[in-house]
Coordinates of C-alpha atoms and ligand atoms in Angstrom, one line a residue:
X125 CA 20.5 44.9 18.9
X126 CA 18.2 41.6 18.0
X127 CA 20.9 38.7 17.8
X128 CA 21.0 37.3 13.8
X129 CA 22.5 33.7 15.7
X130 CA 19.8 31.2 13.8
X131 CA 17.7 29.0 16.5
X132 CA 19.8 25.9 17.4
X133 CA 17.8 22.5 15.7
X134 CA 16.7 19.7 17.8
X135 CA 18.9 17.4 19.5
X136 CA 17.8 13.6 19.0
X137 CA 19.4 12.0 21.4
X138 CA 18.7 8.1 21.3
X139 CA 18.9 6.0 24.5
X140 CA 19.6 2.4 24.6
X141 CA 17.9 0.9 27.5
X142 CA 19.8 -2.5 27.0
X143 CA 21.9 -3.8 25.5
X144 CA 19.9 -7.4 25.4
X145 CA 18.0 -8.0 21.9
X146 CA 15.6 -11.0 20.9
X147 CA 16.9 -11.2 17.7
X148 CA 20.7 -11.7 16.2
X149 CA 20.0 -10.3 12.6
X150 CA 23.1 -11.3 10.2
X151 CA 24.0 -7.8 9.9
X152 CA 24.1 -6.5 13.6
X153 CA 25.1 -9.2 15.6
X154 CA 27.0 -12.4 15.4
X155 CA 25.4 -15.7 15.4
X156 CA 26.5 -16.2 19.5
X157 CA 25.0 -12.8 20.3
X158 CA 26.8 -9.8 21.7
X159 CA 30.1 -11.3 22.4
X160 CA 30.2 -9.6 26.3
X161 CA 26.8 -8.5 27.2
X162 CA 26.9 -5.8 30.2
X163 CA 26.8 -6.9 33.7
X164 CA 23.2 -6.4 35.1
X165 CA 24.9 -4.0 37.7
X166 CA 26.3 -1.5 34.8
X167 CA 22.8 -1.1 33.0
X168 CA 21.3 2.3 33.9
X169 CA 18.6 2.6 36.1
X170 CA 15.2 4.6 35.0
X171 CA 15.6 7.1 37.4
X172 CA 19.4 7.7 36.2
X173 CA 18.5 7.7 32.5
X174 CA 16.0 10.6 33.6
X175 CA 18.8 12.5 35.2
X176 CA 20.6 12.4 32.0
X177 CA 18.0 13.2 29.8
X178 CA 17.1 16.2 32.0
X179 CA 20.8 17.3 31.9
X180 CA 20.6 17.4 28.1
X181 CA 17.0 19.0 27.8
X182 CA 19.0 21.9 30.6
X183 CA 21.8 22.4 28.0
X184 CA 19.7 21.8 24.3
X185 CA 16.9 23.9 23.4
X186 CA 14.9 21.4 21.7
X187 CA 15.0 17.9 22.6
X188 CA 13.6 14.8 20.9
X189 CA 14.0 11.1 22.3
X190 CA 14.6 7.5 20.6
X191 CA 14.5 4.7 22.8
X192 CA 16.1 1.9 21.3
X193 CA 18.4 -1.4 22.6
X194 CA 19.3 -3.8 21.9
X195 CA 15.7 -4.6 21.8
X196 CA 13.7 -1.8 24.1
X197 CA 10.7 -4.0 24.4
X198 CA 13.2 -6.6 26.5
X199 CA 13.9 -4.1 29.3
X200 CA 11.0 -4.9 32.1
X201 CA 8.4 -2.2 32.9
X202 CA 9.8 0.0 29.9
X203 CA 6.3 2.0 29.9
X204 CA 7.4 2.7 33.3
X205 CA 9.8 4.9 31.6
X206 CA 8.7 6.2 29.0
X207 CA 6.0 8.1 31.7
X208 CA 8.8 9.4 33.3
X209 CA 10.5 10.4 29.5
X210 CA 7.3 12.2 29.4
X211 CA 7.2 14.2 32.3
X212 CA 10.3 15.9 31.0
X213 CA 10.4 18.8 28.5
X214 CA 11.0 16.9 25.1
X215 CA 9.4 17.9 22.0
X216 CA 9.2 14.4 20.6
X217 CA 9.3 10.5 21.8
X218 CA 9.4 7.3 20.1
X219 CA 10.9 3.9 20.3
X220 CA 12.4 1.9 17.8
X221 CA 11.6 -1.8 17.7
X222 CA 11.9 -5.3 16.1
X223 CA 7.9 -5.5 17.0
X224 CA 8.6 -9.0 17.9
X225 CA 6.8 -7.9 21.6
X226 CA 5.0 -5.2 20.5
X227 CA 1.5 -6.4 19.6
X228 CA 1.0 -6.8 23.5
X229 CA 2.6 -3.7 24.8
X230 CA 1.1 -1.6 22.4
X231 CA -1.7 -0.6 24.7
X232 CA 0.3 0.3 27.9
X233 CA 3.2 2.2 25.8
X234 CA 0.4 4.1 24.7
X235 CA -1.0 5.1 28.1
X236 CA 2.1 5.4 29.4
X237 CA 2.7 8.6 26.9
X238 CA 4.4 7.3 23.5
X239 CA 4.0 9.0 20.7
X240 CA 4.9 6.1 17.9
X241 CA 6.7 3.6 17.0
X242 CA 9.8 2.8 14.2
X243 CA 9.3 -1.1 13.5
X244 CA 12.5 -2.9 11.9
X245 CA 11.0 -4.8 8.9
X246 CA 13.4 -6.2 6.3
X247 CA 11.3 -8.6 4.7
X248 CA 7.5 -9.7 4.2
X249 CA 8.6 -13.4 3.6
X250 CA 8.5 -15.3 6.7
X251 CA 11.1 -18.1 5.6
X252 CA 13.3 -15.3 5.1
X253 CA 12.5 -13.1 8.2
X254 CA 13.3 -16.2 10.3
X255 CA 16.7 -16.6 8.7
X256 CA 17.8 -13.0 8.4
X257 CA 17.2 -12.4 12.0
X258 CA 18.1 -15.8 13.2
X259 CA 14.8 -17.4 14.5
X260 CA 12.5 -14.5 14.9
X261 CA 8.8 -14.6 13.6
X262 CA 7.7 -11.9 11.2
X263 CA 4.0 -13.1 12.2
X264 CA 4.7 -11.5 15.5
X265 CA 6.3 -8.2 13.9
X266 CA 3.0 -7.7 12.0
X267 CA 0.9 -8.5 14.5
X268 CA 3.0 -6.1 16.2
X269 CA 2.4 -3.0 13.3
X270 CA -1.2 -3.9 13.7
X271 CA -0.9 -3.3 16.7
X272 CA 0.6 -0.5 16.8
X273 CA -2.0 1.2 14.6
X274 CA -4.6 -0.2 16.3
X275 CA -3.2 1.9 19.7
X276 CA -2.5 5.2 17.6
X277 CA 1.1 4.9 17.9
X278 CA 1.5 7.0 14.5
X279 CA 3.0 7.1 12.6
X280 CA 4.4 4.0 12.5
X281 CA 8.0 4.0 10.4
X282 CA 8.4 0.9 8.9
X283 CA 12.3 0.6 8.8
X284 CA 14.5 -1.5 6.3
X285 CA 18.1 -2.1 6.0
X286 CA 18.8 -2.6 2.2
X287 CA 20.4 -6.0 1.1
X288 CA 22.1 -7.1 -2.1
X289 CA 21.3 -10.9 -2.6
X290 CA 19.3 -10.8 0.8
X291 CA 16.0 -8.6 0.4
X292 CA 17.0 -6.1 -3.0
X293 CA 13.6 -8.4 -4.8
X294 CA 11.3 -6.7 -2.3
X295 CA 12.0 -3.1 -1.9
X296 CA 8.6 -2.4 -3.8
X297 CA 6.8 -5.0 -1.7
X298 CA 7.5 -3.5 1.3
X299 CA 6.7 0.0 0.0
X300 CA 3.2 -1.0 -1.2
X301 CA 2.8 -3.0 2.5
X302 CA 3.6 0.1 4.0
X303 CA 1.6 2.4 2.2
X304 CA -1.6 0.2 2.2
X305 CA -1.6 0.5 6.2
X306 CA -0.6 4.1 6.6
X307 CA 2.4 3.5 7.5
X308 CA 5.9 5.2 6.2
X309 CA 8.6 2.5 4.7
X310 CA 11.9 4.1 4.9
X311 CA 15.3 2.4 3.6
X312 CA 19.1 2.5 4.9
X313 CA 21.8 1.8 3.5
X314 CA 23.8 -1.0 5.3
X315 CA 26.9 0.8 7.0
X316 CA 30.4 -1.2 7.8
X317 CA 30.2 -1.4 11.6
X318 CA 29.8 -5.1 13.6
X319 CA 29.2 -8.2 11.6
X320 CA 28.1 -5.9 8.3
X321 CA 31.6 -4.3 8.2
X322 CA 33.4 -7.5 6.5
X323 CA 30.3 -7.7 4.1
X324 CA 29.3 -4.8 3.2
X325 CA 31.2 -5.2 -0.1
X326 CA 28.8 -8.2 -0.9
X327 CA 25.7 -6.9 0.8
X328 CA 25.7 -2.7 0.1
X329 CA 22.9 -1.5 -2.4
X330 CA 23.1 2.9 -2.1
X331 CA 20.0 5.1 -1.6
X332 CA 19.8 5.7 -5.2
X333 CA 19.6 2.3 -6.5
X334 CA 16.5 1.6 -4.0
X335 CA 15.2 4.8 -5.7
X336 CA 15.3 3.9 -8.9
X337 CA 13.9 0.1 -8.5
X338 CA 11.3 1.4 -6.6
X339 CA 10.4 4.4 -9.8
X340 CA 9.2 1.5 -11.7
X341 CA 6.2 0.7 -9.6
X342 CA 5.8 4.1 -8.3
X343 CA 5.4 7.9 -8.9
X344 CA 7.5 10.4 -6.9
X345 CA 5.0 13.6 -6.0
X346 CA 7.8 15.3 -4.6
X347 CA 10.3 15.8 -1.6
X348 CA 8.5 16.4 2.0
X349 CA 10.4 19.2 4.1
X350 CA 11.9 18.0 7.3
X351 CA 15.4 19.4 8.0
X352 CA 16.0 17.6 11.5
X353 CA 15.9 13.8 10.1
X354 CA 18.1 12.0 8.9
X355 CA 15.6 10.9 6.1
X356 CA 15.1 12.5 2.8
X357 CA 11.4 11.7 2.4
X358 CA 9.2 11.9 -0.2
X359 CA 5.4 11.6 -1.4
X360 CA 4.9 8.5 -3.7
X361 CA 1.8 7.4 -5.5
X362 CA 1.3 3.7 -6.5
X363 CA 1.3 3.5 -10.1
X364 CA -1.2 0.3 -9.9
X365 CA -3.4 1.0 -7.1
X366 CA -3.2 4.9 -7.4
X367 CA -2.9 5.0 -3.2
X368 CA -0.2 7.9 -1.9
X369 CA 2.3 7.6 0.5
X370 CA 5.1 8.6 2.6
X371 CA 9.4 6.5 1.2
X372 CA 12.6 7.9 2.7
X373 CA 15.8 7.0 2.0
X374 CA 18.5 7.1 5.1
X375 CA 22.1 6.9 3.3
X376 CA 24.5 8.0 5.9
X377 CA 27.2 5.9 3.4
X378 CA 26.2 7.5 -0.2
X379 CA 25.0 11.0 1.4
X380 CA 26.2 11.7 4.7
X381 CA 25.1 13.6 6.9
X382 CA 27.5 14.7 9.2
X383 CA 27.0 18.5 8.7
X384 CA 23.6 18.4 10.0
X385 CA 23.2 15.0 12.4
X386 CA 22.0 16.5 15.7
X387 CA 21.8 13.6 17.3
X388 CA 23.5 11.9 20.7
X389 CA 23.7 8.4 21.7
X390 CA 23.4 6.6 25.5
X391 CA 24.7 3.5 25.9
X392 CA 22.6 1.7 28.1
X393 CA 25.8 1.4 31.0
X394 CA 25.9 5.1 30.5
X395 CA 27.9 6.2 27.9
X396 CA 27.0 9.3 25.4
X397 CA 28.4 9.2 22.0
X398 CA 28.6 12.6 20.1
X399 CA 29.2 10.1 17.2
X400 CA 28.0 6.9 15.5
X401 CA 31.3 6.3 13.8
X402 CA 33.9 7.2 16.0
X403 CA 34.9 5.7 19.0
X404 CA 34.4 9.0 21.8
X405 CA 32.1 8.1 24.6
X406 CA 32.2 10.2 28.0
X407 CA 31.0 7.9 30.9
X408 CA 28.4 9.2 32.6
X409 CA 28.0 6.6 35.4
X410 CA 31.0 7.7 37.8
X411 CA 29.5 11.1 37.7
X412 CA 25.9 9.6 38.4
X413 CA 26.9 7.0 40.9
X414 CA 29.6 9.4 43.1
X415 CA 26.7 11.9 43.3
X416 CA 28.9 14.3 41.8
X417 CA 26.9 17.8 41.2
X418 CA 24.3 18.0 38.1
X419 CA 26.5 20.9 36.9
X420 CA 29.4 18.4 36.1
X421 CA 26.4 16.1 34.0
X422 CA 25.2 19.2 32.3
X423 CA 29.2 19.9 31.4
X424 CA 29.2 16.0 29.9
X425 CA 26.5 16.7 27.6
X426 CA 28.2 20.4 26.4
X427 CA 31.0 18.7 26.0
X428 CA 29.7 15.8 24.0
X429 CA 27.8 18.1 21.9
X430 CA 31.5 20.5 21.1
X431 CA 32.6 17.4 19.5
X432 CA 29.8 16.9 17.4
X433 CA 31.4 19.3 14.7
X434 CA 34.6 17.3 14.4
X435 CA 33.7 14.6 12.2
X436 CA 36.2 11.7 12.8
X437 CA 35.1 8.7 10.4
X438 CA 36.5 5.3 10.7
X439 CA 35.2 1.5 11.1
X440 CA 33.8 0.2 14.2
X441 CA 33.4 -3.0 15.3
X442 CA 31.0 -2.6 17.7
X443 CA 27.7 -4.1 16.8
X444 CA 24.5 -1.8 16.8
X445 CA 23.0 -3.8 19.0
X446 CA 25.0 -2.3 22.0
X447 CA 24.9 1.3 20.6
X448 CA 20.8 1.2 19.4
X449 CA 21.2 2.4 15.7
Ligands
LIG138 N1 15.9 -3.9 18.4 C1 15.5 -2.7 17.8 C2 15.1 -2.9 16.3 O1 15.2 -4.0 15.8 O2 14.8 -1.9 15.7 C3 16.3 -1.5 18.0 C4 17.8 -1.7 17.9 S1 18.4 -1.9 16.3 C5 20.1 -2.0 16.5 C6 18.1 -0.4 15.5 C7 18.3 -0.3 14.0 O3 19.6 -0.4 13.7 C8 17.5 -1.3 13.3 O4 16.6 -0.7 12.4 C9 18.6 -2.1 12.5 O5 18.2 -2.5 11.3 C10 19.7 -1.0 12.4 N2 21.0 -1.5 12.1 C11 21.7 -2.5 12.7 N3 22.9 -2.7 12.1 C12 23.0 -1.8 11.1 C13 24.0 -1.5 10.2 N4 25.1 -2.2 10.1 N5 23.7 -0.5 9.3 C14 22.6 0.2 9.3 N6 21.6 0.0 10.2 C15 21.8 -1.1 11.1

């Protein structure tokens, strides 16, 4: 008999390859930095990030990759690894970025096999990109995006955390940016974990609200199909300049999306989170670094994915930064 079990989705599983960042923005880390960064000697090497991400793609069907930080770009000869991501059998790979570096690695992250590119972009006003982010240049992040097009990294997700009193005047700003390059401008809402988690009273504005400031400049065609994200996206149409384009709303606070997340964290010392929000994470190094058999690795990852479907919320205080959002 023909088994009625539906095909499993994707697993995204998004790996941090340090926890180092270039930037300290007011909502993910503290104005020091990452209170206790990881001893060089923790971080993972390439070659045992592969063995992980191998052990996952034995024991998932599907599987896309993230490669985030801390800041990815930080983390020498990181197109060194992404050509070994992409010798392995994963249907998708991308990295997510500040784009404060990424106007000169463009080129060689695209020989070395990436597909594209998610750029962090909060704000188009440079007095304000400096101070949100403490001291970075949003002259570098654009060059960065331009970048980025220029090499084909497409498409390039323009990402912005949504900020009462910080950014909430520009939401339409950086839609039409986005859209006059090609690029998709997605929001998310601002979730209580690290520094954001004792303002996120002040500094929350919901998916919705977003929506409906950004209705007044633009036309909504319609909802765009894509059941694995975590994005509800949609065609938009500018109502002034007429061009169409690609807005998604990420709102694990107002909508969450527990029932269908699919995705799986490494920390860059090793650890896999089934879960953003709680605090589970199997360590993965003692079974690297003691050589223990790839069967006990594969049993990690099974495991980690089992407790994907108990749904545990509660405030961390990690900051993102160490995690990779
Ligand atoms: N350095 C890279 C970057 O800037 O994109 C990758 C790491 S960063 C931690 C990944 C994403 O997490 C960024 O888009 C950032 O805006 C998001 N993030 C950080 N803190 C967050 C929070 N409290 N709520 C929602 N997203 C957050």
């Amino acid at each position: 008999m023909v088994s009625q079990v539906a095909p499993q989705p994707p697993i995204t599983l998004r790996v941090s390859v340090t926890d180092r960042c270039d930037l300290r923005c007011l909502y993910c880390l503290p104005p020091q930095g990452a209170s206790s960064l990881y001893d060089p000697s923790e971080i993972l090497a390439f070659e045992e990030i592969v063995q992980i991400v191998r052990a996952v793609t034995r024991v998932a069907p599907s599987v896309a990759l993230r490669i985030t930080g801390g800041e990815p770009l930080l983390r020498p000869d990181i197109d060194r690894l992404v050509s070994m991501l992409c010798a392995l059998e994963v249907s998708d790979i991308a990295l997510t970025t500040s784009g404060q570096l990424l106007a000169a690695l463009a080129p060689c992250l695209k020989k070395s096999g990436l597909r594209r590119v998610n750029v962090s972009l909060d704000t188009l006003q440079p007095e304000r990109y400096a101070r949100l982010t403490r001291g970075g240049s949003l002259q570098r992040t654009l060059a960065g995006i331009e970048s980025a097009l220029e090499h084909d990294l497409r498409p390039v997700k323009l990402n912005a955390i949504a900020l009462r009193g910080i950014n909430e005047d520009e939401f339409g700003d950086l839609a039409r940016f986005a859209i006059a390059r090609g690029c998709q401008m997605r929001f998310i809402e601002l979730m209580p974990i690290g520094p954001a988690a004792s303002r996120h009273r002040e500094w929350f504005v919901p998916a919705d609200e977003v929506r409906a400031r950004l209705e007044r400049e633009f036309e909504f065609v319609g909802p765009l199909p894509g059941p694995t994200a975590p994005a509800r996206t949609f065609a938009v149409r500018c109502s002034t300049t007429g061009l169409p384009g690609v807005v998604g709303f990420i709102s694990p606070i107002s909508d969450p999306f527990c029932s269908g997340c699919r995705r799986l964290r490494l920390t860059s010392r090793g650890e896999l989170l089934s879960c953003l929000m709680h605090g589970d994470r199997l360590d993965l190094r003692p079974i690297l670094r003691n050589g223990r058999a790839r069967t006990e690795l594969e049993s990690a990852v099974r495991a980690a994915l089992a407790r994907k479907s108990v749904c545990r919320t509660a405030l961390r205080r990690f900051p993102m930064a160490t995690i990779g959002g």
